[in-house]
XYZ file of C-alpha atoms in Angstrom:
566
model
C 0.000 0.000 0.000
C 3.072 2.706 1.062
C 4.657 1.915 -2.434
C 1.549 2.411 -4.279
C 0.751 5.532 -2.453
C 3.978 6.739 -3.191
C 4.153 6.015 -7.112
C 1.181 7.575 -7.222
C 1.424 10.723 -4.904
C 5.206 11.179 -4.750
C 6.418 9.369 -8.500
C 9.924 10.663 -8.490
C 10.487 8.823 -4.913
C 9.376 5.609 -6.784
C 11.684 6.775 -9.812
C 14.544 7.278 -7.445
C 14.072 4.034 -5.971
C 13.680 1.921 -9.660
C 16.990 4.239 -10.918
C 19.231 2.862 -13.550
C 23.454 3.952 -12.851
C 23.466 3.753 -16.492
C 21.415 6.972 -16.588
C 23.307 9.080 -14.256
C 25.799 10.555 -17.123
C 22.818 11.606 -19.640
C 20.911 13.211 -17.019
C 23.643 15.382 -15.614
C 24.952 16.545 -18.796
C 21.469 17.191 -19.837
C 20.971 19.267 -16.642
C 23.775 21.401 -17.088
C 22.517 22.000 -20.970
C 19.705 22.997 -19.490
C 21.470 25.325 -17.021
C 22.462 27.482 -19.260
C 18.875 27.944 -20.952
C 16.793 28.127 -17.656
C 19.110 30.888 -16.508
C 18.338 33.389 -19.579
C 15.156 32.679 -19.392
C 13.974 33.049 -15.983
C 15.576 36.664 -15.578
C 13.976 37.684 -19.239
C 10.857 36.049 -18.569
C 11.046 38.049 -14.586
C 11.649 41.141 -16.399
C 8.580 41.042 -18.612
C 6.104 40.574 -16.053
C 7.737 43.256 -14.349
C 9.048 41.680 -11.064
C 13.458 42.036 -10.311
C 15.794 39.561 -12.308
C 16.453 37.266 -9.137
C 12.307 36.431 -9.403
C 12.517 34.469 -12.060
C 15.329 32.621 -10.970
C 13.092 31.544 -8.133
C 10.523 30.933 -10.414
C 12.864 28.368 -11.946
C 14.974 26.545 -9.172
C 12.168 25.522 -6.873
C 9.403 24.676 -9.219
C 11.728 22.380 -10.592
C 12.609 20.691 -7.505
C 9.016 20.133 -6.483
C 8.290 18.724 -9.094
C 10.912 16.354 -9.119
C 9.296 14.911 -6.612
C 5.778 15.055 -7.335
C 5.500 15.520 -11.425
C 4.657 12.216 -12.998
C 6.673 13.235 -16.616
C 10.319 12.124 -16.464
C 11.083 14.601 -18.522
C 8.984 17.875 -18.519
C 10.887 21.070 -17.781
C 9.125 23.149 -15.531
C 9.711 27.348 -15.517
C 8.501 31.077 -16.894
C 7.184 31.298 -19.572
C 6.305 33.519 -22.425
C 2.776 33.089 -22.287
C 2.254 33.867 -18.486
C 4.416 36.547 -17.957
C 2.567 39.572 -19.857
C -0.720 38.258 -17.880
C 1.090 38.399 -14.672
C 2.327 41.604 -15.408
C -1.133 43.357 -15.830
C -2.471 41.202 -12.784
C 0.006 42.477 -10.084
C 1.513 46.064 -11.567
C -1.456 47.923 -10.914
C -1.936 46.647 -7.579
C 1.676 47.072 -6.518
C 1.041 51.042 -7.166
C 5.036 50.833 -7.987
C 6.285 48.945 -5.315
C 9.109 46.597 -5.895
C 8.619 44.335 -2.644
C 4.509 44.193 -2.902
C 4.897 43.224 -6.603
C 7.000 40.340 -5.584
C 4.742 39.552 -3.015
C 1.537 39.237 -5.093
C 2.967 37.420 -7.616
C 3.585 35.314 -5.265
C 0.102 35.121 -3.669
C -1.115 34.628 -7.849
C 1.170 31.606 -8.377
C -0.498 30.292 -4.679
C -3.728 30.943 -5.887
C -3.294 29.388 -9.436
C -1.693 26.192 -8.078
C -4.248 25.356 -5.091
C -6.801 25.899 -8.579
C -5.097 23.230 -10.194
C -4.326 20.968 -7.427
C -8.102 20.942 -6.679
C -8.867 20.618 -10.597
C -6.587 17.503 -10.073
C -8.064 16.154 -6.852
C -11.660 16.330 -8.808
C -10.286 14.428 -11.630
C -11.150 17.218 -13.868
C -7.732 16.125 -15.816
C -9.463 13.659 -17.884
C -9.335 17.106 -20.551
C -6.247 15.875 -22.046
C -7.885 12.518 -22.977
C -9.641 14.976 -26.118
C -5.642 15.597 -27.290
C -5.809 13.027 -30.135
C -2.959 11.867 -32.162
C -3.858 14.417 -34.920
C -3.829 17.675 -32.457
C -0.184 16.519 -30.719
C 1.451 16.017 -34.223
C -0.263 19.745 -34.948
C 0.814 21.101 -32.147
C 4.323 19.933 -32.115
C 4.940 21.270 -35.668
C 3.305 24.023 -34.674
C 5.346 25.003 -31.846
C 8.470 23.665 -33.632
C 7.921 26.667 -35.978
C 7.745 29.054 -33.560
C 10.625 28.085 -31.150
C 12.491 28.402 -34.285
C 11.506 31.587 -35.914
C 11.245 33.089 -32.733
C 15.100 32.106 -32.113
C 16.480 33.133 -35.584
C 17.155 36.729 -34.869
C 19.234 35.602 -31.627
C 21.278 33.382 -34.104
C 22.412 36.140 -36.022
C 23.103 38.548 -33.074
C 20.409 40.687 -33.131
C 16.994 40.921 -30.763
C 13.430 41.762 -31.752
C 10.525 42.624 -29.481
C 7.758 40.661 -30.750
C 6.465 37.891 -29.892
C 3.932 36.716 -32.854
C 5.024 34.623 -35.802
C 4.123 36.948 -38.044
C 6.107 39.958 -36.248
C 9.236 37.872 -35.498
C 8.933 36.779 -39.394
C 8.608 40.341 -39.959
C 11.280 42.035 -37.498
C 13.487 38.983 -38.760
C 13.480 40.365 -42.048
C 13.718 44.359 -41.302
C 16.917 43.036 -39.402
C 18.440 41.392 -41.951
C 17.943 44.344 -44.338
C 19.127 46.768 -42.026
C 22.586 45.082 -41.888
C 22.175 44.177 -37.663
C 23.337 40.791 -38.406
C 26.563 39.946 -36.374
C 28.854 37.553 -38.186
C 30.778 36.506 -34.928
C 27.209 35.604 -33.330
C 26.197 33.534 -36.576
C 29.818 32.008 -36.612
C 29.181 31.092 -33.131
C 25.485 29.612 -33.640
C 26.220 28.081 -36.801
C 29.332 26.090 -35.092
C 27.190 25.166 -32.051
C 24.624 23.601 -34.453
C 27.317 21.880 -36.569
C 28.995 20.753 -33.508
C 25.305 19.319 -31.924
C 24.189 17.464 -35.285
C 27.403 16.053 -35.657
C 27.788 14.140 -32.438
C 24.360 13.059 -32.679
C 25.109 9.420 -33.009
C 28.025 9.402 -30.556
C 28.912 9.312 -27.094
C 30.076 12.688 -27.121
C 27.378 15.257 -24.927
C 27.205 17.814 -28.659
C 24.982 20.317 -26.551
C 27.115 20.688 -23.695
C 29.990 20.694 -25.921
C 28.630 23.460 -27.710
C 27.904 25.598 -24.363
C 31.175 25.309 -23.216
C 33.339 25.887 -26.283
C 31.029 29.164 -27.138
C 32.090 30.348 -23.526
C 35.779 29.439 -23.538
C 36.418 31.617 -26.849
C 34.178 34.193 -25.666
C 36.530 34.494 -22.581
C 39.722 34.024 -24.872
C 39.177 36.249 -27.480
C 36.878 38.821 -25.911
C 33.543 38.657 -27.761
C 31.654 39.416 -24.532
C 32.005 43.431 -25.038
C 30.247 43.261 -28.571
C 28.742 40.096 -29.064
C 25.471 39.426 -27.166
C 25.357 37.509 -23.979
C 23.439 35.816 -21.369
C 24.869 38.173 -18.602
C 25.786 37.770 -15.057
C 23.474 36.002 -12.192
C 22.073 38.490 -9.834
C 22.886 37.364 -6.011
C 19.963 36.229 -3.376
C 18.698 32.347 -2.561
C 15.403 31.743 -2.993
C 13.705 33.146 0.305
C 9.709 33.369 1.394
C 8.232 37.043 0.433
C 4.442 37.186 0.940
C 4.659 39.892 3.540
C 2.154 42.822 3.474
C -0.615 40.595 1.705
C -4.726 41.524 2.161
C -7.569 39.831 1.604
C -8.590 41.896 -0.964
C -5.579 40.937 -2.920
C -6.780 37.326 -3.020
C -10.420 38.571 -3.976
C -8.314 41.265 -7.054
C -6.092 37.867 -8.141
C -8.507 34.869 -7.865
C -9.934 35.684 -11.168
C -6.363 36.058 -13.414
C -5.135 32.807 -11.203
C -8.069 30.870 -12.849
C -7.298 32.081 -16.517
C -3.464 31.752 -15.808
C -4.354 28.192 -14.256
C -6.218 27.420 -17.304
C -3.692 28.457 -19.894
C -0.662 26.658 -18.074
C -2.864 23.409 -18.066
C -3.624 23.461 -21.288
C 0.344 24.389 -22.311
C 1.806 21.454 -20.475
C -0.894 19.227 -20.469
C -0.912 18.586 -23.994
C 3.520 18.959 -24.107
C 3.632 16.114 -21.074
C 1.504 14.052 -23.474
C 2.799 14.280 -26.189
C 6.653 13.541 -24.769
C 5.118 11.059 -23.163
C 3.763 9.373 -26.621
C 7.189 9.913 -27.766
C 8.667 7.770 -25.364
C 6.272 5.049 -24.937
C 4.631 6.121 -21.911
C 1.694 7.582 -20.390
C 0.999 10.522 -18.126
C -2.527 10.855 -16.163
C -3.853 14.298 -17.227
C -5.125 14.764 -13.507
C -1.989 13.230 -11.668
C -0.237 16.079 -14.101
C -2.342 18.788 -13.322
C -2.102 18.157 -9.348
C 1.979 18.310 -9.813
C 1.679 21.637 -11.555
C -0.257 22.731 -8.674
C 2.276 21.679 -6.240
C 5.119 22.943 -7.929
C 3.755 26.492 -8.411
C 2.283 26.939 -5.040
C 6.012 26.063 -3.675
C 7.379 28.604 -6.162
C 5.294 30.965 -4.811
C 6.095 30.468 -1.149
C 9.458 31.204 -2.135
C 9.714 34.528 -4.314
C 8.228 32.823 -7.336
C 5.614 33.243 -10.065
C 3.546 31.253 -11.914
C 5.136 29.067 -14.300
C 4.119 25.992 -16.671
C 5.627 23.731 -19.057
C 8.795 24.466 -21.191
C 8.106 24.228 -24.952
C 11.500 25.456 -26.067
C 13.494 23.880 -22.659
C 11.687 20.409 -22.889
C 12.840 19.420 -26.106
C 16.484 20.830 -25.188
C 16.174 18.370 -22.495
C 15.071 15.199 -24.642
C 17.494 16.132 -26.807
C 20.347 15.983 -24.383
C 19.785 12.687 -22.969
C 17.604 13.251 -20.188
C 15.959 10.092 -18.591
C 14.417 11.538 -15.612
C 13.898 14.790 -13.375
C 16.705 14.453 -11.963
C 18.323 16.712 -15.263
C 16.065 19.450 -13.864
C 17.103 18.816 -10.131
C 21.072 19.270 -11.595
C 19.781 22.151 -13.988
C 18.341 23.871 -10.592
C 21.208 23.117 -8.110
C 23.843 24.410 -10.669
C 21.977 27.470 -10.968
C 21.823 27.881 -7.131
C 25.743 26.899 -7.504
C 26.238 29.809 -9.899
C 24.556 32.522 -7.986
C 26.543 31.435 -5.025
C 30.229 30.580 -6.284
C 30.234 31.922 -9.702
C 27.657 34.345 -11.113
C 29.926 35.894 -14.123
C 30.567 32.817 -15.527
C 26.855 33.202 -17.426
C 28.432 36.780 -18.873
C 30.246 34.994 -21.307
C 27.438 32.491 -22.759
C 26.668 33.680 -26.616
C 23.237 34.478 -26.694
C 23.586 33.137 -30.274
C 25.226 29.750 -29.366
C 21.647 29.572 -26.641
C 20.226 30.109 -29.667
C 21.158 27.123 -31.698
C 20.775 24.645 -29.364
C 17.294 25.519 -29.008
C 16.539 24.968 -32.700
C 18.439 21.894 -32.984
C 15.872 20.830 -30.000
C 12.683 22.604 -31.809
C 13.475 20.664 -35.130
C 14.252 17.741 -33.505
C 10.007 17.708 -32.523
C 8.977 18.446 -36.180
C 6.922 15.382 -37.558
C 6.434 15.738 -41.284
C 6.250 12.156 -41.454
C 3.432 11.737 -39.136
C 1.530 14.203 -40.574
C 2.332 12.872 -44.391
C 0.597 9.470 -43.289
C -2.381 11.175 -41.706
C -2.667 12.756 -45.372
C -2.682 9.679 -47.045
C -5.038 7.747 -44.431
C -7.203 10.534 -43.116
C -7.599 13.496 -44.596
C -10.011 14.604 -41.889
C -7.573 13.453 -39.334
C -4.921 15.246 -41.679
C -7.430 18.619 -41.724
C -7.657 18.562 -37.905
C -3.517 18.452 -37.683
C -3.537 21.197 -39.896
C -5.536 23.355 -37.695
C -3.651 22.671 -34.638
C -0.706 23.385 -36.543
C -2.754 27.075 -37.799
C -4.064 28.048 -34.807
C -1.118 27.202 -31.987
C 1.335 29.351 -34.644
C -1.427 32.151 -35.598
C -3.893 32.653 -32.556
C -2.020 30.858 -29.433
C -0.860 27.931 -27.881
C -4.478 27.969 -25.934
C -6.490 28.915 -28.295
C -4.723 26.861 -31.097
C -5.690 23.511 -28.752
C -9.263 24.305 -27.853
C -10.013 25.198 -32.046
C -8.397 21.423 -33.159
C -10.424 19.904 -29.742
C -13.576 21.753 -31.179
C -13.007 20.802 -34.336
C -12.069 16.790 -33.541
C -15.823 17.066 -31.246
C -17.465 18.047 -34.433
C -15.877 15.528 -37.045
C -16.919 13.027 -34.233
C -20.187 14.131 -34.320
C -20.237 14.042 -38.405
C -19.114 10.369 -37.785
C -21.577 9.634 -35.410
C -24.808 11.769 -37.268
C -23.891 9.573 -40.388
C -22.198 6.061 -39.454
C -21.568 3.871 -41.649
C -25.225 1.279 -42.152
C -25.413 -1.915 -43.705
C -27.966 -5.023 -44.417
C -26.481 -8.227 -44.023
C -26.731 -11.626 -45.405
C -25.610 -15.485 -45.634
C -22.881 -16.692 -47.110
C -22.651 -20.049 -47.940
C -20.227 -22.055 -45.680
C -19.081 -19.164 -44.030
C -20.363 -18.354 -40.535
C -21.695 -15.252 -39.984
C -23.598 -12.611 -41.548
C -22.025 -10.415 -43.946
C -22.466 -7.076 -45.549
C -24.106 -7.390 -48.798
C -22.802 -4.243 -50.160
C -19.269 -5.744 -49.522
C -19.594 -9.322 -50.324
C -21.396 -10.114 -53.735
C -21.475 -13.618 -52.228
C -24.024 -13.396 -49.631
C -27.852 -13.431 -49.902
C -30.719 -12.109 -47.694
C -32.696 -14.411 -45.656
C -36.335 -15.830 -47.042
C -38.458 -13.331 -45.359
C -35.959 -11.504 -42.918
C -33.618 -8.617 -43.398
C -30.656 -7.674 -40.983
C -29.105 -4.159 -40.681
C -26.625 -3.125 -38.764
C -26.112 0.580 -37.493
C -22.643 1.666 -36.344
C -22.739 4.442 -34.177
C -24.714 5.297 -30.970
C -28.491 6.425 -31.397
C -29.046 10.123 -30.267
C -30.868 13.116 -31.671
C -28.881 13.775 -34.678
C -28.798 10.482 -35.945
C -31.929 8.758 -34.845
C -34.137 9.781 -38.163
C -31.622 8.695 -40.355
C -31.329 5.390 -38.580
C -35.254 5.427 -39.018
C -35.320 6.106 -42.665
C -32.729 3.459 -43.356
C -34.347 0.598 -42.130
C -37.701 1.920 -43.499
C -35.764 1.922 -46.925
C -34.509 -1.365 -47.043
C -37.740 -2.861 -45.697
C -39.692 -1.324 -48.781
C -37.111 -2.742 -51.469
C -37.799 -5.969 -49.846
C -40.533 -8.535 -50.510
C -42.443 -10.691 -48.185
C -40.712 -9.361 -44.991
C -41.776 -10.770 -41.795
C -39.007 -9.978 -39.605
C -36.122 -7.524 -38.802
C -33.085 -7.911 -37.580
C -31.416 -5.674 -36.025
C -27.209 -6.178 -35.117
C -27.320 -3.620 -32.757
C -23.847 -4.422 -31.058
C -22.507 -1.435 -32.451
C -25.089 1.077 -30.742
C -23.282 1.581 -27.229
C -25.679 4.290 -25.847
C -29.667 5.626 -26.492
C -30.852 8.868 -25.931
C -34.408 9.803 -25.581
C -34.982 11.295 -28.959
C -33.879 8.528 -30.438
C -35.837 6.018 -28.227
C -38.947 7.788 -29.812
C -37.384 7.242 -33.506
C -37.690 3.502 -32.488
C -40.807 3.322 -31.293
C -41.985 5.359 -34.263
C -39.981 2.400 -36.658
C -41.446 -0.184 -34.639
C -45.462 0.861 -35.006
C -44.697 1.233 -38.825
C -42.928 -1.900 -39.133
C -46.086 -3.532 -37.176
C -48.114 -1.810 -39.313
C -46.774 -4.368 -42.127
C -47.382 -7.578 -39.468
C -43.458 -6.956 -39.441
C -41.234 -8.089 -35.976
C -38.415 -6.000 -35.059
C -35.918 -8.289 -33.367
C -32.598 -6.691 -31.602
C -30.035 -9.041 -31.503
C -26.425 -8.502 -29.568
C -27.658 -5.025 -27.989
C -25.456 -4.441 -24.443
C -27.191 -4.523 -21.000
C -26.376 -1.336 -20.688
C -28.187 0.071 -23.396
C -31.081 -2.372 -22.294
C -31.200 -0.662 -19.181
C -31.611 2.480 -20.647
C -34.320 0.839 -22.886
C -36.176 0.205 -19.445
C -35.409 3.294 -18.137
C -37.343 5.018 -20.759
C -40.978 2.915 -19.690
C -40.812 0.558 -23.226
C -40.137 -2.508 -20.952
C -43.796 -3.803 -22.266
C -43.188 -2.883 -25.857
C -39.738 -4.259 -25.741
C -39.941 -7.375 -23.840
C -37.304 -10.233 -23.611
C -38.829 -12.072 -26.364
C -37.392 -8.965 -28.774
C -33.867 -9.314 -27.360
C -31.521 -12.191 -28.665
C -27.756 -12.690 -27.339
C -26.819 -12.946 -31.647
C -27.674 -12.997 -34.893
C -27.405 -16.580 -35.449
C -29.181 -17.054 -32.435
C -32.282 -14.482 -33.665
C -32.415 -16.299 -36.835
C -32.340 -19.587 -35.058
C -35.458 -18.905 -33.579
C -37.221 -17.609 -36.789
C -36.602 -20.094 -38.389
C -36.527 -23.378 -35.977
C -33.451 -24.446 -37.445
C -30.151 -24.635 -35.682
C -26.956 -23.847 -38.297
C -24.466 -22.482 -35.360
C -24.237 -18.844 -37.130
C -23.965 -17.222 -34.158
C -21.174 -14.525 -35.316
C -22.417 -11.602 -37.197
C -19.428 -10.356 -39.331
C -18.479 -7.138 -40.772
């Protein structure tokens, strides 16, 4: 019972204990790749939701370490992100009224708020969301954000910055840079080598990434690039330390409502990346279990100095890319970051932003999957159509927004299915058990006096008239009819409307001294049957365990077809 509790509640404690030595190397190196990403990117990601550089280191280090211990991806990167921090800057700026210690403080009290949101969310099992992220919307989405990691990290490659933060505008401030000379050949010497250097020990024992990091900084240092080439920058000093003094009540009551959108959006962001790494790896990640670790790991950021943070997009892949097995990369990415700040803060001063830069589209390409997307065009096209739109709206609307269009759009080709399933009257082939589709097999015959359809989808409202008028139609083709069969082990659920759609086909088939006989139907949508008062209309006599068996009793002959067949 203790070591179910624990893989459940506490999965890296069960991951620690089931630890292979043979990982150990990857997941170090990979944590100091990562090192030198998470750093950049909590102080820039700090800085645009207006709270002091130091913030979003906090942001980074303990999140991570929480979740460590309670997140049940191996491999997720928790930390600031791009899509949070403008929200948390209009949450908590105008209620700081300028200043610097309160703005700490309720951002803070926001990343509390959001993660006691989503550790309820996951404690109501409200996770089961991420079941709706079909193979389709994760290959969408991953192109998707492949596209912008990497457009979004072009103008770093070749030394300059831009402000924007839109496909379109980086495509656009990408170009206006190029054509106004600010590309720096040192920085695209730099990026270009780390790339070179990363593909090329792709296939080798050699750590490419972590080579590339260090040799960018030693010639940085050696032949002083760090005055004119852009860099990460220092570390500012200060361990991560609790700051929610000076908190009201009325705070709580001014945040609760951006905690809830900013809950919403990081759920969706890393609910659908742990997923999908997850798929990538052969594994499986329980979308509540996920959302509860989120939770945890932001309200501990925010005890300590923090602010709300999700999923990586850009530092994930990094991390899969380096080698990394487990969180512990992320527990070795946080304590070398607390090492830094203590021992050696300049050292980040001479990182090339550029050479950052490259090993984050090495990463983002690495997730691109033409391939998967190629076969969904030549299997599915709607399937294809739905990747599409993931793809679309992730790169053109927003990560959020992107997911909940291709989940819309997936509930509406389902219902399409559903509304018009695929119907068919079956027959006898002769010595073959079964009943076949006639349309399918030229071979088999209808039965002297009987027809059999089959329906394959649920009955509801939508589809309950059509179900109606296809039986109707096949029964007036037909001569001499006496009874009708229907396969019904395809129709898992009834709704009301649809109930009346029988009843209606029943009293015309009587009309025509016609039985209606349901063979194979589940208890469970016999139940229903009951539930709806036809218990009298539809007695046991209608209901047969099978085909074979149904036409066994019409007509008083025993073959031993008791397998109906597509």
């Amino acid at each position: 019972m203790r070591a179910a509790a624990s893989s459940r509640w506490l999965p890296g404690v069960e991951v620690f204990r089931r630890y292979e030595r043979a990982w150990l190397r990857d997941d170090v190196i990979a944590g100091a790749v990562l090192t030198a990403l998470l750093i950049p990117a909590g102080i820039g990601y700090a800085q645009v939701a207006g709270l002091p550089p130091q913030a979003g280191l906090y942001a980074t280090v303990v999140p991570l370490l929480a979740y460590a211990i309670v997140g049940p991806s191996r491999i997720l990167v928790l930390g600031p992100d791009s899509s949070l921090a403008p929200i948390i800057a209009a949450s908590v700026l105008p209620l700081a009224a300028g200043s610097p210690e309160r703005t700490v403080a309720l951002a803070g009290l926001l990343a509390l708020l959001m993660g006691a949101i989503l550790v309820l969310g996951g404690l109501l099992r409200i996770g089961f969301v991420t079941d709706l992220l079909s193979k389709p919307i994760r290959i969408g989405y991953l192109n998707g954000i492949a596209l912008l990691v990497v457009v979004g990290q072009l103008p770093k490659l070749l030394g300059f910055s831009v402000d924007s933060t839109s496909l379109f505008g980086n495509l656009r401030s990408l170009v206006d840079g190029i054509a106004d000379g600010a590309v720096d050949a040192t920085a695209l010497a730099v990026g270009l080598g780390s790339m070179a250097v990363i593909v090329a020990t792709r296939r080798s024992r050699v750590p490419g990434v972590a080579l590339a990091v260090v040799v960018s900084v030693l010639m940085t240092a050696v032949f002083g690039w760090r005055d004119h080439l852009a860099v990460v920058g220092a570390l500012p000093e200060g361990l991560p330390r609790p700051t929610l003094q000076g908190l009201r009540w009325d705070d709580v009551a001014s945040l609760i409502g951006p905690a809830f959108g900013i809950a919403l959006i990081a759920f969706a962001d890393t609910g659908v990346l742990s997923r999908t790494f997850a798929a990538r790896r052969g594994a499986t990640v329980d979308g509540s279990r996920e959302m509860t670790a989120i939770g945890a790991a932001n309200i501990a950021g925010g005890l300590l100095g923090g602010f709300p943070v999700s999923a990586s997009s850009s530092r994930t892949p990094v991390a899969e890319q380096a080698g990394a097995h487990t969180q512990l990369a992320g527990v070795v990415g946080a304590v070398l970051i607390v090492g830094f700040v203590v021992l050696a803060p300049g050292v980040t001063g001479y990182l090339p932003s550029s050479a950052l830069a490259a090993v984050v589209i090495v990463a983002a390409v690495s997730l691109v999957d033409l391939r998967g997307l190629r076969w969904l065009l030549r299997t599915n096209r709607i399937e294809a159509a739905l990747s599409v739109s993931a793809l679309v709206g992730v790169t053109l609307v927003g990560v959020l927004q992107g997911i909940a269009i291709a989940i819309g759009l997936s509930v509406v080709a389902f219902v399409n299915q559903a509304w018009r399933p695929y119907r068919a009257e079956l027959g006898r082939i002769a010595g073959v058990r079964g009943y076949h589709d006639l349309s399918r097999n030229p071979a088999a015959a209808r039965l002297p006096g009987i027809v059999i359809v089959r329906f394959d989808a649920p009955l509801f409202f939508a589809n309950g008239g059509i179900f109606d008028d296809f039986v109707r139609s096949i029964v007036d083709g037909v001569e001499n009819v006496h009874t009708v069969i229907l396969a019904a082990a395809p129709i898992t659920d009834i709704d009301s409307t649809a109930v009346d759609e029988l009843v209606e086909l029943d009293d015309f088939l009587r009309s025509r001294d016609i039985t209606l006989v349901i063979a194979e139907m589940k208890d469970p949508v016999k139940d229903r049957i009951r539930r709806y008062h036809l218990a009298d209309r539809f007695g046991p006599e209608r209901f047969m365990p099978t085909v074979g068996a149904a036409v066994d009793a019409i007509t008083g002959e025993f073959r031993g077809d008791i397998e109906s067949s597509p």
